mmCIF file of C-alpha atoms in Angstrom:
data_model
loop_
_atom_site.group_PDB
_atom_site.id
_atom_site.type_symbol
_atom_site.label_atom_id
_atom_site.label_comp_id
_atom_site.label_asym_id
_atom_site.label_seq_id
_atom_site.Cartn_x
_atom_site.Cartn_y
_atom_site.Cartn_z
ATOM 1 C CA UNK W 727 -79.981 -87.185 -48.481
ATOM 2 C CA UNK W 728 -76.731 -86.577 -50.218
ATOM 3 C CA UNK W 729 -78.451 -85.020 -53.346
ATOM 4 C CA UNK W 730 -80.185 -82.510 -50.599
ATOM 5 C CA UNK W 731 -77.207 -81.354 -49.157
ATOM 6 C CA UNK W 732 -75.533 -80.923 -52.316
ATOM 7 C CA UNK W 733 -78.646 -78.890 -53.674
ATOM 8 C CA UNK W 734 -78.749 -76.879 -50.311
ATOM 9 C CA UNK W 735 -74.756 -76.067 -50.587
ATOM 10 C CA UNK W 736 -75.295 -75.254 -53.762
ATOM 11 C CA UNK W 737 -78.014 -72.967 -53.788
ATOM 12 C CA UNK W 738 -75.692 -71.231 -50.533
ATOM 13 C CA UNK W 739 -73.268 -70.702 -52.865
ATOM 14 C CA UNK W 740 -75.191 -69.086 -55.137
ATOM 15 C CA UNK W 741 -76.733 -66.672 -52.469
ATOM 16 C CA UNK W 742 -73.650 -65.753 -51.035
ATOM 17 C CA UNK W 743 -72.357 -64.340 -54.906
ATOM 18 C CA UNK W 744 -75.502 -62.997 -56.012
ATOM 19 C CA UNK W 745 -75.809 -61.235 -52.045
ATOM 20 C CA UNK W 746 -71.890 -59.963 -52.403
ATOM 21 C CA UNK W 747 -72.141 -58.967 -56.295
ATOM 22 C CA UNK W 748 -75.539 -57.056 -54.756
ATOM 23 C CA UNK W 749 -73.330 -54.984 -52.035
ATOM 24 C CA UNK W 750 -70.394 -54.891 -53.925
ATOM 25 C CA UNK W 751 -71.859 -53.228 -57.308
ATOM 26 C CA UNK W 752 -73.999 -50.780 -54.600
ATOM 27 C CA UNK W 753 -70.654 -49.539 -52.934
ATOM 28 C CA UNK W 754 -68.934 -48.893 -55.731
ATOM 29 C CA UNK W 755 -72.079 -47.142 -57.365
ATOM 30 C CA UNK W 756 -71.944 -44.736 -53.857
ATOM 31 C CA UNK W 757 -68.073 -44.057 -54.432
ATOM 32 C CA UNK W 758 -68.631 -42.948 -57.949
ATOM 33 C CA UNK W 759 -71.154 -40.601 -57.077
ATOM 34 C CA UNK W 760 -69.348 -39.603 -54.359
ATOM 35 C CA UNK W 761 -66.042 -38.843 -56.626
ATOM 36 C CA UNK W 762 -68.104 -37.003 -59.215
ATOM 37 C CA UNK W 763 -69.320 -34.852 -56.439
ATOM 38 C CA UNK W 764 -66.375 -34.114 -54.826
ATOM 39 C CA UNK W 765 -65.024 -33.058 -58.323
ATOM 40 C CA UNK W 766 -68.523 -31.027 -59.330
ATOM 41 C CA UNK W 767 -67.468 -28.890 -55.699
ATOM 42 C CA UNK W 768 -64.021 -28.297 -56.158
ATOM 43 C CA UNK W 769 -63.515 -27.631 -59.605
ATOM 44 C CA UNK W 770 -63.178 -23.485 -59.344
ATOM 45 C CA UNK W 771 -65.375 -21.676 -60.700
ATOM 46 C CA UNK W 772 -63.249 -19.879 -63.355
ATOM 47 C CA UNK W 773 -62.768 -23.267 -64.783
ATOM 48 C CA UNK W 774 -66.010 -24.280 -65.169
ATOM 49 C CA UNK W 775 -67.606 -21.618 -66.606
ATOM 50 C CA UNK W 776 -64.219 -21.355 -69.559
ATOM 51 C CA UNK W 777 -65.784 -19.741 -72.733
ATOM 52 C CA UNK W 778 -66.294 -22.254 -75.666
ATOM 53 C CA UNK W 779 -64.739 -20.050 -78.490
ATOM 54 C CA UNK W 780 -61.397 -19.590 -77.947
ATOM 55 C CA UNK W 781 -58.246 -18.846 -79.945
ATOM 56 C CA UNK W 782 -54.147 -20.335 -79.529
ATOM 57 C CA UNK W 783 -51.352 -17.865 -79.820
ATOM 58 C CA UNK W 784 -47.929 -19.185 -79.656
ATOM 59 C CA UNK W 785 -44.414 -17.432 -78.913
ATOM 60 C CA UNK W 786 -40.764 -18.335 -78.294
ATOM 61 C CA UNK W 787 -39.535 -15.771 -76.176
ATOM 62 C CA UNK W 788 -35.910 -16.176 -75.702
ATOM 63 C CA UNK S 504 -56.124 -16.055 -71.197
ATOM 64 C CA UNK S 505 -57.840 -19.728 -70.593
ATOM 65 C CA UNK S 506 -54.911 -21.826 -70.407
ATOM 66 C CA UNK S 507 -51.087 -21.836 -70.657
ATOM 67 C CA UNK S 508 -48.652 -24.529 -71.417
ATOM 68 C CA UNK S 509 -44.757 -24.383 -71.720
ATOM 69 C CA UNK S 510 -43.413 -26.839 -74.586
ATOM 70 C CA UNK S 511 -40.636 -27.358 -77.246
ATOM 71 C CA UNK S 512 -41.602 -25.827 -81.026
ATOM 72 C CA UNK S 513 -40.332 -24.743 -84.135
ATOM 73 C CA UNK S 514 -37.129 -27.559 -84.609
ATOM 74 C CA UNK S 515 -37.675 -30.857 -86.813
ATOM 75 C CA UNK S 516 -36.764 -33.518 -83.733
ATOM 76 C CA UNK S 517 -39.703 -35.689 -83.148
ATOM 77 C CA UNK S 518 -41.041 -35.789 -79.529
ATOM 78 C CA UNK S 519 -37.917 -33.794 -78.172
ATOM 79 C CA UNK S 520 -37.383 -33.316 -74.077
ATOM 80 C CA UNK S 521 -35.608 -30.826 -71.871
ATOM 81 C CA UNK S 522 -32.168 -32.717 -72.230
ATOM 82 C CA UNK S 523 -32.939 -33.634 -75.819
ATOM 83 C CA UNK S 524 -34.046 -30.296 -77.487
ATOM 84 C CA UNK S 525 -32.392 -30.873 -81.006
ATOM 85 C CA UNK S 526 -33.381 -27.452 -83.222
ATOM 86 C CA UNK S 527 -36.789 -27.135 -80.948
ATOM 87 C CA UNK S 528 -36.809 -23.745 -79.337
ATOM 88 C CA UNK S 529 -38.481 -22.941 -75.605
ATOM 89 C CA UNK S 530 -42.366 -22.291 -75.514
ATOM 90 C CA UNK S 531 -45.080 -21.143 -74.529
ATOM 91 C CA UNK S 532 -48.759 -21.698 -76.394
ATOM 92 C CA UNK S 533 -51.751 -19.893 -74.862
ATOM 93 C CA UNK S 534 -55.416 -19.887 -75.691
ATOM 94 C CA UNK S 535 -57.351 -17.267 -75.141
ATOM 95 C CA UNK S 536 -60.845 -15.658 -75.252
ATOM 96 C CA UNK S 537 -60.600 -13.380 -78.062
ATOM 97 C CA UNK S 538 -63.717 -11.116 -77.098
ATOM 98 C CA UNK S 539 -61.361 -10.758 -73.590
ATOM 99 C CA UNK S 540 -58.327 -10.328 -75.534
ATOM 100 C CA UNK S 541 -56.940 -9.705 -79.084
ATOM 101 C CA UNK S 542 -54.068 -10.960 -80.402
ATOM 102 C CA UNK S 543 -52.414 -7.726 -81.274
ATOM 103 C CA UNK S 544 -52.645 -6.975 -77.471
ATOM 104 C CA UNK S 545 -50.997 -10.355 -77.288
ATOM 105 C CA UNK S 546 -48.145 -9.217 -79.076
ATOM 106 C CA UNK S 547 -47.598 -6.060 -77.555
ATOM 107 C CA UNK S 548 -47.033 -7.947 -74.411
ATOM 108 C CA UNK S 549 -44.881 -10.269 -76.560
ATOM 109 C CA UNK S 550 -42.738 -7.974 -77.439
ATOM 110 C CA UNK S 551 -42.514 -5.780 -74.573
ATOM 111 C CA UNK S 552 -41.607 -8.952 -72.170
ATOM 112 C CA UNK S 553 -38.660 -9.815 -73.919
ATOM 113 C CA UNK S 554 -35.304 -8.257 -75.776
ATOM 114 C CA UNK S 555 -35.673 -8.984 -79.892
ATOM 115 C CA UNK S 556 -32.925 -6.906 -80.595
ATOM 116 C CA UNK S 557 -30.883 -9.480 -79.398
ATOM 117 C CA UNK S 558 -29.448 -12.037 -81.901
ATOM 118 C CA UNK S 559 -30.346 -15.498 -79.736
ATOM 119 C CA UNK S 560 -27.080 -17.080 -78.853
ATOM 120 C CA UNK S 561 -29.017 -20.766 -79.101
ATOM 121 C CA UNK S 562 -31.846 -21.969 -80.969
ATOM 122 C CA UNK S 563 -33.173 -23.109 -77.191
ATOM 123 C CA UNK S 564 -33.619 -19.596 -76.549
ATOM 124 C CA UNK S 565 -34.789 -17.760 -79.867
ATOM 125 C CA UNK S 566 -37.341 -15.595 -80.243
ATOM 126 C CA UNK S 567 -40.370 -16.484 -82.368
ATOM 127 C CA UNK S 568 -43.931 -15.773 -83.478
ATOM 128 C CA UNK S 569 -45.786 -19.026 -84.249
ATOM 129 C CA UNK S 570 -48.631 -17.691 -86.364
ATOM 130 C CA UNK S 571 -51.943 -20.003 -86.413
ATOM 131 C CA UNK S 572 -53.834 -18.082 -89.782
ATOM 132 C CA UNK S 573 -53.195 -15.881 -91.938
ATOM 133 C CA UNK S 574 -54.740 -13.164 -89.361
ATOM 134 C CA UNK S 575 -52.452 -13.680 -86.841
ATOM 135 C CA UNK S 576 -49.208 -13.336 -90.001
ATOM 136 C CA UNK S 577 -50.199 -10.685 -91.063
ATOM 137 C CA UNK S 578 -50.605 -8.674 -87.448
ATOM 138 C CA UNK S 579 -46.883 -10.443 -86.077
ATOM 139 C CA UNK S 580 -45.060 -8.965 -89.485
ATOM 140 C CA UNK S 581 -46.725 -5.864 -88.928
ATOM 141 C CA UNK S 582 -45.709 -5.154 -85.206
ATOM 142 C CA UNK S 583 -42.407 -6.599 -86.202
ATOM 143 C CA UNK S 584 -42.053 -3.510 -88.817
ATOM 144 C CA UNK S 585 -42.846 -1.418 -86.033
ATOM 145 C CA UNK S 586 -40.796 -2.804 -83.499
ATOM 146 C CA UNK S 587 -37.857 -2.372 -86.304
ATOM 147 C CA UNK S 588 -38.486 1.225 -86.830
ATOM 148 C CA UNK S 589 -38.499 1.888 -82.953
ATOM 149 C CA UNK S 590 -35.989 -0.347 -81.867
ATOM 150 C CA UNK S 591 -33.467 -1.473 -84.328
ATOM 151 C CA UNK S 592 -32.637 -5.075 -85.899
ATOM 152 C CA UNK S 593 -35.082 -7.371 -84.397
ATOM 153 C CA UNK S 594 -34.145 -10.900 -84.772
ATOM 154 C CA UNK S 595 -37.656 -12.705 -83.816
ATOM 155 C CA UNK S 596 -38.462 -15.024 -86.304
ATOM 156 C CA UNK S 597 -42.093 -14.955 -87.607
ATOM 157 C CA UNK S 598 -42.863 -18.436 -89.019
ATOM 158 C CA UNK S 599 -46.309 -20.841 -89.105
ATOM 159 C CA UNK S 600 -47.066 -22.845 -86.368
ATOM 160 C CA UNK S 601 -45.987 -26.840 -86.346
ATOM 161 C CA UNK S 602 -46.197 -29.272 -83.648
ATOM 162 C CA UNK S 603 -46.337 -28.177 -80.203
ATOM 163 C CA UNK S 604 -44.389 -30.784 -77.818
ATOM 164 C CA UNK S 605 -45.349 -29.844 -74.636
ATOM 165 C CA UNK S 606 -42.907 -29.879 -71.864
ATOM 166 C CA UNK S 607 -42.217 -32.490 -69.101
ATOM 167 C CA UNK S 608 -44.435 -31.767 -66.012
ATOM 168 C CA UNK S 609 -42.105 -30.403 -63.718
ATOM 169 C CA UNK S 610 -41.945 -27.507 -65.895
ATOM 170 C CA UNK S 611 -45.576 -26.831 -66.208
ATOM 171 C CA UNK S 612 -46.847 -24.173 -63.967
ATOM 172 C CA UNK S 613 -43.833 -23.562 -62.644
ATOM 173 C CA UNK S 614 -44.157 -21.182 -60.444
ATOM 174 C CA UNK S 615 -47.071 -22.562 -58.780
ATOM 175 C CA UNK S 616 -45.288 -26.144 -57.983
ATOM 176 C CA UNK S 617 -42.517 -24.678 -56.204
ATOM 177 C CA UNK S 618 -45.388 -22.975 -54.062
ATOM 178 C CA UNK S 619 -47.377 -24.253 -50.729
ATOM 179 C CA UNK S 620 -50.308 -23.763 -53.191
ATOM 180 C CA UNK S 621 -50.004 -26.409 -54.886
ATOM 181 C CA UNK S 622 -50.970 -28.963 -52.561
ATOM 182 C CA UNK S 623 -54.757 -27.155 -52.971
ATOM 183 C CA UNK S 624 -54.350 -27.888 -56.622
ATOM 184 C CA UNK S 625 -53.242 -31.684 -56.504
ATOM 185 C CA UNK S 626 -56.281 -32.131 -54.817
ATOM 186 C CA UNK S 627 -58.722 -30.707 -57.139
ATOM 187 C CA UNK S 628 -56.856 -31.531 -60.015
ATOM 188 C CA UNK S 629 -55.095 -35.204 -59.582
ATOM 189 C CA UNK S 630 -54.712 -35.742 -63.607
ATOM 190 C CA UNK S 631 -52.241 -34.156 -65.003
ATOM 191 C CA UNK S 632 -53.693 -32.949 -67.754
ATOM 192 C CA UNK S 633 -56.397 -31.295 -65.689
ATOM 193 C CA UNK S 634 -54.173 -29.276 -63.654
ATOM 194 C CA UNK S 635 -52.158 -28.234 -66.760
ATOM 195 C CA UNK S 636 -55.637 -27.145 -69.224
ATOM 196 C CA UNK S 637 -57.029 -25.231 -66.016
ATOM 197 C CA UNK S 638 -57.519 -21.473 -66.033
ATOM 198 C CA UNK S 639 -57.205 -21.466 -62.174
ATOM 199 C CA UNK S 640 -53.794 -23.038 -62.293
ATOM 200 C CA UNK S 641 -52.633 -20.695 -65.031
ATOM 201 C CA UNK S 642 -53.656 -17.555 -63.409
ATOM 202 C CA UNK S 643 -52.569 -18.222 -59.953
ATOM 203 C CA UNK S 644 -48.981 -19.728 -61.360
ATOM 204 C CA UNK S 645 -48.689 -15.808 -63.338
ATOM 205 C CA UNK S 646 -49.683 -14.029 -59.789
ATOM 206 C CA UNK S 647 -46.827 -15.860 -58.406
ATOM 207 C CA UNK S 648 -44.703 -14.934 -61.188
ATOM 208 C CA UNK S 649 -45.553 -11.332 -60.790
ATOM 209 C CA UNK S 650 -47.793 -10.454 -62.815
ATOM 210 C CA UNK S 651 -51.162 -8.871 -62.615
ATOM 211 C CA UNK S 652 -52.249 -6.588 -59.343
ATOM 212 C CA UNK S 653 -53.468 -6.718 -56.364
ATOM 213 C CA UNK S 654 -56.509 -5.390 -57.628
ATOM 214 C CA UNK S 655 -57.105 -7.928 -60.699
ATOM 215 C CA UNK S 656 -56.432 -10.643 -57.953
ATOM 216 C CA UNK S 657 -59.275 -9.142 -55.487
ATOM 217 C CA UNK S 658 -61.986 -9.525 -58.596
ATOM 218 C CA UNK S 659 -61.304 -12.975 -59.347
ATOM 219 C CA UNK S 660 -60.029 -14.747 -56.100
ATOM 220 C CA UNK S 661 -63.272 -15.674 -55.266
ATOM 221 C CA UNK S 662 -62.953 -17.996 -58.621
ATOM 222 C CA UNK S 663 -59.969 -19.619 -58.169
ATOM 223 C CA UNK S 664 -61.014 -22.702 -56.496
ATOM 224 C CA UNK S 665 -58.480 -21.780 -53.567
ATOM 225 C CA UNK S 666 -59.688 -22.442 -49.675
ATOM 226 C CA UNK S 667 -59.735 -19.653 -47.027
ATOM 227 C CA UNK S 668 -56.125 -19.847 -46.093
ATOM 228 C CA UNK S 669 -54.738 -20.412 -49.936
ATOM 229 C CA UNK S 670 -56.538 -17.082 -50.578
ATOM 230 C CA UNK S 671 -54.944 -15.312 -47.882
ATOM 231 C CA UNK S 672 -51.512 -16.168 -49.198
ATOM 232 C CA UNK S 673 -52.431 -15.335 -52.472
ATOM 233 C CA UNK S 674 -53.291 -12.216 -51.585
ATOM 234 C CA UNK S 675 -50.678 -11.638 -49.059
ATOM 235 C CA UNK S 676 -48.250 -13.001 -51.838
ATOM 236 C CA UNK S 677 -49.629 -10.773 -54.544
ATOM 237 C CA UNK S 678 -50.498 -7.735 -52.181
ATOM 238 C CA UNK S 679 -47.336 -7.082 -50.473
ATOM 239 C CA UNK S 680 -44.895 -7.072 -53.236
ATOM 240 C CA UNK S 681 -47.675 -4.680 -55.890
#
């Protein structure tokens, strides 16, 4: 009777981790897609269209 | 123009700061689109935006061309020359470029963080980094520093990345003074 509970606690245990590691990993899946489209809609449009050859030029003006 | 960024050049002190300059001079390193923009119309703004013919009283505030190749060497000695027979004794130092310490961020963008604007900005860029290599954040910190027109800003505020009401300060900012 003792080995039943034991086997039964157990395997709650294991339910309750493998149900909150389920729910857990989902959430944070929806917040990262939900970050990288917050940052896809805001970043302005002059930014993300920035020309891929570019040059540096630097001065010390006084 | 693509980005701006205000640093310390030009001395020998490693990783120098605003209260620790040592023989660094004041900067400013900008990268551009060349088909936009040539370098030689770079330095005709360089040397119009500033007084060469004044010997710098501190290295903090001298005047110099950091050239990048052997292009860019030959075209600052050569404006130089001109500047010289036009103007007099011009005391801008034309020398190769060395490591670029950029400056702490308070000083970044200047203009732009002592503005209402900028609260638009934190949120769309919250690294650093981000807000500093942005085109948006470089063009609307000049506008606040006075340059362009009211015209230029018209063309491109649409690209900024600015909501309704940022615009319409922008534009009242930038249209009521030019």
């Amino acid at each position: 009777m003792s080995r039943k509970r034991l086997i039964a606690g157990l395997l709650t245990i294991i339910a309750v981790i493998a149900l909150g590691a389920v729910y857990f990993g989902f959430s944070r899946k929806e917040n990262t897609m939900e970050q990288i489209r917050t940052q896809s809609t805001n970043i302005p449009p002059i930014d993300a269209s920035a020309p891929v050859h570019t040059e540096a030029a630097t001065f010390a003006m006084g | 123009m693509i980005r701006t960024q205000v640093g310390y050049a030009g001395g020998t002190k490693d990783n120098p700061t605003y209260h620790s300059l040592g023989d660094h001079s004041e900067t400013i390193q900008i990268v551009y689109d060349p088909t936009r923009i040539s370098y030689e119309e770079l330095l005709d703004i360089f040397w119009s935006t500033h007084n060469p013919t004044v010997r710098p009283w501190s290295r903090q505030y001298a005047s110099f061309v950091f050239y990048h190749d052997e292009t860019q060497r030959e075209l600052a000695l050569k404006t130089k020359a001109q500047q010289e027979t036009r103007r007099g004794t011009i005391f801008t130092e034309i020398v190769p470029a060395g490591t670029f310490y950029p400056a702490e961020a308070y000083h970044q963008k200047y203009r732009l963080q002592q503005s209402s604007l900028m609260q638009e900005f934190t949120e769309i860029y919250p690294n650093h980094d981000d807000f500093v290599a942005s085109t948006a954040t470089a063009r609307v910190n000049g506008y606040l520093g006075g340059a362009g027109t009211c015209e230029q800003l018209r063309e491109e505020l649409d690209g900024l990345g600015l909501t309704a009401a940022g615009q319409d300060k922008l534009r009242q900012t930038v249209c009521s003074n030019r």
